[in-house]
PDB file of C-alpha atoms in Angstrom:
ATOM      1  CA  MET T 427      -0.006  -0.007   0.024  1.00 48.00           C
ATOM      2  CA  ASN T 428       2.864   2.299   0.742  1.00 49.00           C
ATOM      3  CA  HIS T 429       4.454   1.560  -2.720  1.00 50.00           C
ATOM      4  CA  LEU T 430       1.161   2.656  -4.246  1.00 46.00           C
ATOM      5  CA  CYS T 431       1.113   6.061  -2.384  1.00 44.00           C
ATOM      6  CA  ALA T 432       4.808   6.609  -3.389  1.00 46.00           C
ATOM      7  CA  ALA T 433       4.071   5.829  -7.063  1.00 45.00           C
ATOM      8  CA  LEU T 434       1.102   8.292  -7.247  1.00 44.00           C
ATOM      9  CA  LEU T 435       3.157  10.931  -5.583  1.00 44.00           C
ATOM     10  CA  ILE T 436       6.089  10.506  -7.941  1.00 46.00           C
ATOM     11  CA  VAL T 437       3.782  10.776 -10.890  1.00 43.00           C
ATOM     12  CA  ALA T 438       2.220  13.902  -9.679  1.00 42.00           C
ATOM     13  CA  VAL T 439       5.394  15.553  -8.551  1.00 41.00           C
ATOM     14  CA  SER T 440       7.413  14.738 -11.736  1.00 41.00           C
ATOM     15  CA  ALA T 441       4.670  15.884 -14.140  1.00 39.00           C
ATOM     16  CA  THR T 442       5.203  19.139 -16.033  1.00 33.00           C
ATOM     17  CA  THR T 443       2.584  21.737 -16.751  1.00 33.00           C
ATOM     18  CA  THR T 444       2.677  21.162 -20.457  1.00 33.00           C
ATOM     19  CA  VAL T 445      -0.669  19.537 -21.194  1.00 35.00           C
ATOM     20  CA  GLN T 446      -1.272  17.330 -24.179  1.00 42.00           C
ATOM     21  CA  SER T 447      -4.425  15.211 -24.659  1.00 51.00           C
ATOM     22  CA  GLN T 448      -5.839  14.451 -21.280  1.00 67.00           C
ATOM     23  CA  PRO T 449      -7.738  11.336 -20.189  1.00 77.00           C
ATOM     24  CA  PHE T 450     -10.193  13.405 -18.023  1.00 88.00           C
ATOM     25  CA  VAL T 451     -11.652  16.672 -19.148  1.00 90.00           C
ATOM     26  CA  LYS T 452     -14.800  18.694 -18.784  1.00 92.00           C
ATOM     27  CA  GLY T 453     -17.744  16.520 -19.905  1.00 93.00           C
ATOM     28  CA  SER T 454     -15.832  13.206 -19.332  1.00 93.00           C
ATOM     29  CA  ASN T 455     -18.038  10.439 -17.845  1.00 97.00           C
ATOM     30  CA  VAL T 456     -16.271   7.552 -15.968  1.00 97.00           C
ATOM     31  CA  VAL T 457     -17.887   4.445 -14.457  1.00 98.00           C
ATOM     32  CA  SER T 458     -15.716   2.273 -12.407  1.00 97.00           C
ATOM     33  CA  ALA T 459     -15.958  -0.940 -10.281  1.00 97.00           C
ATOM     34  CA  GLY T 460     -13.557  -2.241  -7.840  1.00 95.00           C
ATOM     35  CA  ILE T 461     -12.656  -4.745  -5.090  1.00 95.00           C
ATOM     36  CA  GLY T 462     -11.210  -3.596  -1.830  1.00 89.00           C
ATOM     37  CA  PHE T 463      -8.662  -4.581   0.754  1.00 83.00           C
ATOM     38  CA  GLY T 464      -8.370  -3.496   4.421  1.00 78.00           C
ATOM     39  CA  SER T 465     -11.374  -2.102   6.287  1.00 72.00           C
ATOM     40  CA  SER T 466     -12.290  -0.146   9.343  1.00 64.00           C
ATOM     41  CA  PHE T 467     -15.420  -2.225   9.688  1.00 65.00           C
ATOM     42  CA  GLY T 468     -15.253  -4.831  12.400  1.00 60.00           C
ATOM     43  CA  GLY T 469     -15.153  -8.579  12.151  1.00 53.00           C
ATOM     44  CA  PHE T 470     -13.981 -11.689  13.920  1.00 52.00           C
ATOM     45  CA  THR T 471     -10.885 -13.797  13.286  1.00 54.00           C
ATOM     46  CA  THR T 472     -13.220 -16.844  12.872  1.00 51.00           C
ATOM     47  CA  SER T 473     -15.691 -14.944  10.630  1.00 66.00           C
ATOM     48  CA  SER T 474     -16.280 -15.230   6.875  1.00 81.00           C
ATOM     49  CA  GLU T 475     -16.430 -12.011   4.957  1.00 80.00           C
ATOM     50  CA  THR T 476     -17.242 -10.774   1.534  1.00 83.00           C
ATOM     51  CA  PRO T 477     -14.678  -8.673  -0.261  1.00 86.00           C
ATOM     52  CA  GLY T 478     -15.489  -4.924  -0.310  1.00 90.00           C
ATOM     53  CA  LEU T 479     -17.153  -4.127  -3.659  1.00 94.00           C
ATOM     54  CA  SER T 480     -17.788  -0.706  -4.982  1.00 94.00           C
ATOM     55  CA  VAL T 481     -19.228   1.057  -8.072  1.00 96.00           C
ATOM     56  CA  GLN T 482     -18.599   4.702  -8.900  1.00 96.00           C
ATOM     57  CA  TYR T 483     -19.622   7.246 -11.409  1.00 98.00           C
ATOM     58  CA  GLU T 484     -18.248  10.725 -12.042  1.00 97.00           C
ATOM     59  CA  LYS T 485     -18.479  13.515 -14.536  1.00 98.00           C
ATOM     60  CA  GLY T 486     -15.966  16.310 -15.318  1.00 96.00           C
ATOM     61  CA  MET T 487     -17.951  19.385 -14.379  1.00 97.00           C
ATOM     62  CA  TRP T 488     -15.682  22.428 -14.082  1.00 95.00           C
ATOM     63  CA  ALA T 489     -12.399  23.348 -15.683  1.00 91.00           C
ATOM     64  CA  ILE T 490     -10.257  25.413 -13.357  1.00 89.00           C
ATOM     65  CA  ASP T 491      -6.910  27.025 -13.507  1.00 82.00           C
ATOM     66  CA  GLY T 492      -4.197  24.995 -11.922  1.00 76.00           C
ATOM     67  CA  PRO T 493      -4.525  23.009 -14.412  1.00 87.00           C
ATOM     68  CA  GLY T 494      -7.389  20.633 -13.615  1.00 92.00           C
ATOM     69  CA  ILE T 495     -10.952  19.550 -13.708  1.00 94.00           C
ATOM     70  CA  ILE T 496     -13.414  19.223 -10.821  1.00 97.00           C
ATOM     71  CA  SER T 497     -15.745  16.143 -11.061  1.00 97.00           C
ATOM     72  CA  LEU T 498     -18.968  15.359  -9.309  1.00 98.00           C
ATOM     73  CA  GLY T 499     -20.391  11.863  -8.998  1.00 97.00           C
ATOM     74  CA  GLY T 500     -21.678   9.087  -6.753  1.00 97.00           C
ATOM     75  CA  TYR T 501     -20.424   5.978  -4.906  1.00 96.00           C
ATOM     76  CA  VAL T 502     -22.138   2.761  -3.692  1.00 96.00           C
ATOM     77  CA  GLY T 503     -20.037   0.188  -1.635  1.00 93.00           C
ATOM     78  CA  TYR T 504     -20.860  -3.045   0.207  1.00 93.00           C
ATOM     79  CA  LYS T 505     -19.119  -5.428   2.565  1.00 90.00           C
ATOM     80  CA  SER T 506     -20.338  -8.015   4.998  1.00 89.00           C
ATOM     81  CA  PHE T 507     -19.006 -10.188   7.908  1.00 86.00           C
ATOM     82  CA  LYS T 508     -20.579 -13.390   9.225  1.00 86.00           C
ATOM     83  CA  HIS T 509     -19.704 -15.085  12.590  1.00 81.00           C
ATOM     84  CA  SER T 510     -20.940 -18.419  13.738  1.00 79.00           C
ATOM     85  CA  ASN T 511     -20.154 -20.189  16.963  1.00 77.00           C
ATOM     86  CA  GLN T 512     -21.280 -23.071  19.042  1.00 73.00           C
ATOM     87  CA  TYR T 513     -21.817 -22.230  22.759  1.00 69.00           C
ATOM     88  CA  THR T 514     -22.980 -25.674  24.017  1.00 69.00           C
ATOM     89  CA  ALA T 515     -22.943 -29.127  22.457  1.00 72.00           C
ATOM     90  CA  GLN T 516     -26.411 -28.550  20.956  1.00 78.00           C
ATOM     91  CA  TYR T 517     -26.776 -24.780  20.428  1.00 79.00           C
ATOM     92  CA  THR T 518     -25.272 -22.557  17.847  1.00 81.00           C
ATOM     93  CA  TYR T 519     -25.600 -18.880  16.858  1.00 80.00           C
ATOM     94  CA  ASN T 520     -24.942 -16.841  13.707  1.00 82.00           C
ATOM     95  CA  GLN T 521     -24.392 -13.126  13.452  1.00 83.00           C
ATOM     96  CA  LYS T 522     -24.153 -11.064  10.238  1.00 86.00           C
ATOM     97  CA  TRP T 523     -23.061  -7.430   9.848  1.00 86.00           C
ATOM     98  CA  SER T 524     -23.642  -5.834   6.410  1.00 89.00           C
ATOM     99  CA  TYR T 525     -22.278  -2.411   5.555  1.00 90.00           C
ATOM    100  CA  THR T 526     -23.552  -0.400   2.660  1.00 93.00           C
ATOM    101  CA  ILE T 527     -22.186   3.099   1.900  1.00 93.00           C
ATOM    102  CA  ILE T 528     -23.961   5.432  -0.569  1.00 96.00           C
ATOM    103  CA  GLY T 529     -22.118   8.728  -1.224  1.00 96.00           C
ATOM    104  CA  VAL T 530     -21.680  11.878  -3.217  1.00 97.00           C
ATOM    105  CA  ARG T 531     -18.165  12.576  -4.311  1.00 96.00           C
ATOM    106  CA  SER T 532     -16.206  15.414  -5.881  1.00 97.00           C
ATOM    107  CA  ALA T 533     -12.590  15.203  -6.910  1.00 97.00           C
ATOM    108  CA  TYR T 534      -9.918  17.466  -8.371  1.00 96.00           C
ATOM    109  CA  HIS T 535      -8.248  15.698 -11.416  1.00 95.00           C
ATOM    110  CA  TYR T 536      -4.734  17.206 -12.012  1.00 93.00           C
ATOM    111  CA  ASN T 537      -4.330  17.731 -15.736  1.00 88.00           C
ATOM    112  CA  GLY T 538      -0.690  18.880 -15.717  1.00 86.00           C
ATOM    113  CA  ILE T 539       0.761  15.466 -16.454  1.00 85.00           C
ATOM    114  CA  LYS T 540       2.460  15.273 -19.951  1.00 82.00           C
ATOM    115  CA  SER T 541       0.640  12.065 -20.868  1.00 84.00           C
ATOM    116  CA  ASP T 542      -2.747  10.961 -22.036  1.00 85.00           C
ATOM    117  CA  GLU T 543      -2.555   7.738 -20.165  1.00 93.00           C
ATOM    118  CA  PHE T 544      -2.658   9.008 -16.550  1.00 94.00           C
ATOM    119  CA  ASP T 545      -5.462  10.544 -14.473  1.00 95.00           C
ATOM    120  CA  VAL T 546      -4.430  11.448 -10.955  1.00 96.00           C
ATOM    121  CA  TYR T 547      -7.026  12.829  -8.575  1.00 96.00           C
ATOM    122  CA  GLY T 548      -8.070  13.562  -4.958  1.00 96.00           C
ATOM    123  CA  GLY T 549     -11.371  14.293  -3.468  1.00 97.00           C
ATOM    124  CA  LEU T 550     -13.987  14.413  -0.719  1.00 97.00           C
ATOM    125  CA  MET T 551     -17.052  12.165  -0.177  1.00 96.00           C
ATOM    126  CA  LEU T 552     -20.204  12.796   1.943  1.00 97.00           C
ATOM    127  CA  SER T 553     -21.980   9.490   2.564  1.00 95.00           C
ATOM    128  CA  TYR T 554     -24.642   7.728   4.500  1.00 95.00           C
ATOM    129  CA  ASN T 555     -23.179   4.535   5.972  1.00 91.00           C
ATOM    130  CA  ILE T 556     -25.856   1.912   6.552  1.00 92.00           C
ATOM    131  CA  LEU T 557     -25.184  -0.981   9.037  1.00 88.00           C
ATOM    132  CA  SER T 558     -27.595  -3.938   8.977  1.00 88.00           C
ATOM    133  CA  TYR T 559     -27.266  -6.562  11.771  1.00 84.00           C
ATOM    134  CA  SER T 560     -28.899  -9.980  12.165  1.00 83.00           C
ATOM    135  CA  TYR T 561     -28.706 -12.685  14.841  1.00 80.00           C
ATOM    136  CA  GLN T 562     -30.073 -16.203  14.900  1.00 79.00           C
ATOM    137  CA  ASP T 563     -29.722 -19.091  17.334  1.00 78.00           C
ATOM    138  CA  ASN T 564     -31.336 -22.463  17.890  1.00 78.00           C
ATOM    139  CA  ASN T 565     -31.533 -22.145  21.740  1.00 70.00           C
ATOM    140  CA  PRO T 566     -35.281 -22.310  22.663  1.00 69.00           C
ATOM    141  CA  SER T 567     -34.833 -20.699  26.086  1.00 66.00           C
ATOM    142  CA  GLY T 568     -32.073 -18.213  25.179  1.00 60.00           C
ATOM    143  CA  VAL T 569     -32.276 -14.414  25.035  1.00 60.00           C
ATOM    144  CA  LYS T 570     -33.183 -13.223  21.570  1.00 59.00           C
ATOM    145  CA  PHE T 571     -31.248 -10.265  20.137  1.00 61.00           C
ATOM    146  CA  ASN T 572     -32.862  -7.785  17.853  1.00 61.00           C
ATOM    147  CA  SER T 573     -31.976  -7.590  14.193  1.00 64.00           C
ATOM    148  CA  GLY T 574     -32.205  -4.382  12.083  1.00 64.00           C
ATOM    149  CA  SER T 575     -30.279  -1.307  11.198  1.00 62.00           C
ATOM    150  CA  PHE T 576     -28.009  -0.129  14.028  1.00 66.00           C
ATOM    151  CA  GLY T 577     -25.209   2.407  13.974  1.00 73.00           C
ATOM    152  CA  SER T 578     -26.177   3.860  10.569  1.00 85.00           C
ATOM    153  CA  ALA T 579     -24.853   7.438  10.239  1.00 87.00           C
ATOM    154  CA  MET T 580     -23.552  10.118   8.016  1.00 93.00           C
ATOM    155  CA  GLY T 581     -19.801   9.977   7.010  1.00 90.00           C
ATOM    156  CA  PHE T 582     -17.253  12.171   5.541  1.00 91.00           C
ATOM    157  CA  SER T 583     -14.036  10.991   3.797  1.00 92.00           C
ATOM    158  CA  ILE T 584     -11.094  11.976   1.792  1.00 94.00           C
ATOM    159  CA  TYR T 585      -9.594   9.877  -1.027  1.00 95.00           C
ATOM    160  CA  PHE T 586      -6.703   9.878  -3.540  1.00 96.00           C
ATOM    161  CA  GLY T 587      -6.466   7.829  -6.677  1.00 96.00           C
ATOM    162  CA  GLY T 588      -5.037   7.187 -10.149  1.00 96.00           C
ATOM    163  CA  ARG T 589      -5.994   5.674 -13.352  1.00 96.00           C
ATOM    164  CA  TYR T 590      -3.811   4.250 -16.037  1.00 97.00           C
ATOM    165  CA  PHE T 591      -5.604   4.183 -19.528  1.00 95.00           C
ATOM    166  CA  PHE T 592      -4.253   1.036 -21.226  1.00 95.00           C
ATOM    167  CA  ALA T 593      -6.782   1.687 -24.012  1.00 93.00           C
ATOM    168  CA  LYS T 594      -8.604   4.713 -25.199  1.00 89.00           C
ATOM    169  CA  ASN T 595     -11.668   4.170 -22.953  1.00 93.00           C
ATOM    170  CA  PHE T 596     -10.439   1.609 -20.398  1.00 96.00           C
ATOM    171  CA  ALA T 597      -8.323   2.068 -17.325  1.00 97.00           C
ATOM    172  CA  ALA T 598      -6.866   0.268 -14.445  1.00 98.00           C
ATOM    173  CA  GLN T 599      -7.647   2.232 -11.254  1.00 97.00           C
ATOM    174  CA  ALA T 600      -6.245   2.276  -7.618  1.00 97.00           C
ATOM    175  CA  GLU T 601      -7.714   4.416  -4.909  1.00 95.00           C
ATOM    176  CA  LEU T 602      -6.755   5.033  -1.190  1.00 94.00           C
ATOM    177  CA  GLY T 603      -9.355   6.443   1.203  1.00 88.00           C
ATOM    178  CA  TYR T 604     -12.323   5.588   3.339  1.00 77.00           C
ATOM    179  CA  GLY T 605     -15.021   3.729   1.611  1.00 75.00           C
ATOM    180  CA  VAL T 606     -15.903   0.073   2.256  1.00 76.00           C
ATOM    181  CA  ASN T 607     -12.158  -0.414   2.088  1.00 82.00           C
ATOM    182  CA  PHE T 608      -8.961   1.576   2.515  1.00 87.00           C
ATOM    183  CA  LEU T 609      -7.503   0.334  -0.787  1.00 92.00           C
ATOM    184  CA  ASN T 610      -9.661  -0.188  -3.810  1.00 93.00           C
ATOM    185  CA  LEU T 611      -8.435  -1.708  -7.086  1.00 96.00           C
ATOM    186  CA  GLY T 612     -10.548  -1.958 -10.248  1.00 97.00           C
ATOM    187  CA  LEU T 613     -11.350  -1.063 -13.899  1.00 98.00           C
ATOM    188  CA  ALA T 614     -12.767   2.083 -15.262  1.00 97.00           C
ATOM    189  CA  TYR T 615     -14.638   2.884 -18.412  1.00 97.00           C
ATOM    190  CA  LYS T 616     -14.673   6.466 -19.849  1.00 95.00           C
ATOM    191  CA  PHE T 617     -17.368   7.635 -22.234  1.00 93.00           C
TER     192      PHE T 617
END
């Protein structure tokens, strides 16, 4: 993860301000999907978990001096953990936590890189983080726990990322920040 941060920083610092054709300009639309690693959401060492999955959309909205473009878009991410245990010879229980994040994002895309293959950006996201919890056991005399949405709240995060366009409209993408995961790797399509 530290190598990715260093690579993105080197690309941004070594770039000149001479702009050629850029991969992200005013009016650009990008849809991306990714799988994530590392998470601030809880879990157990004995639990099973889904990978963090996310889908994003953004549109280049405003060209600004600097050089750069400010985008506006949306984000949806999902991750879940499941924990099962046996507390007597006969009785077991299952718990599941599902996290869904729905957000509005805006980013600054630096267009001073002398290449039409790289898109480096950083931004902010305002989100609603939904936690859904469920509990089941087979103990007929045990205490039952409620299921439902607990701990859902508004969230605010910062993120940094980069895309490498290996074809005119397709890119590999890496992003660091708070979503369903700290590191998100995926593919992006520009139209």
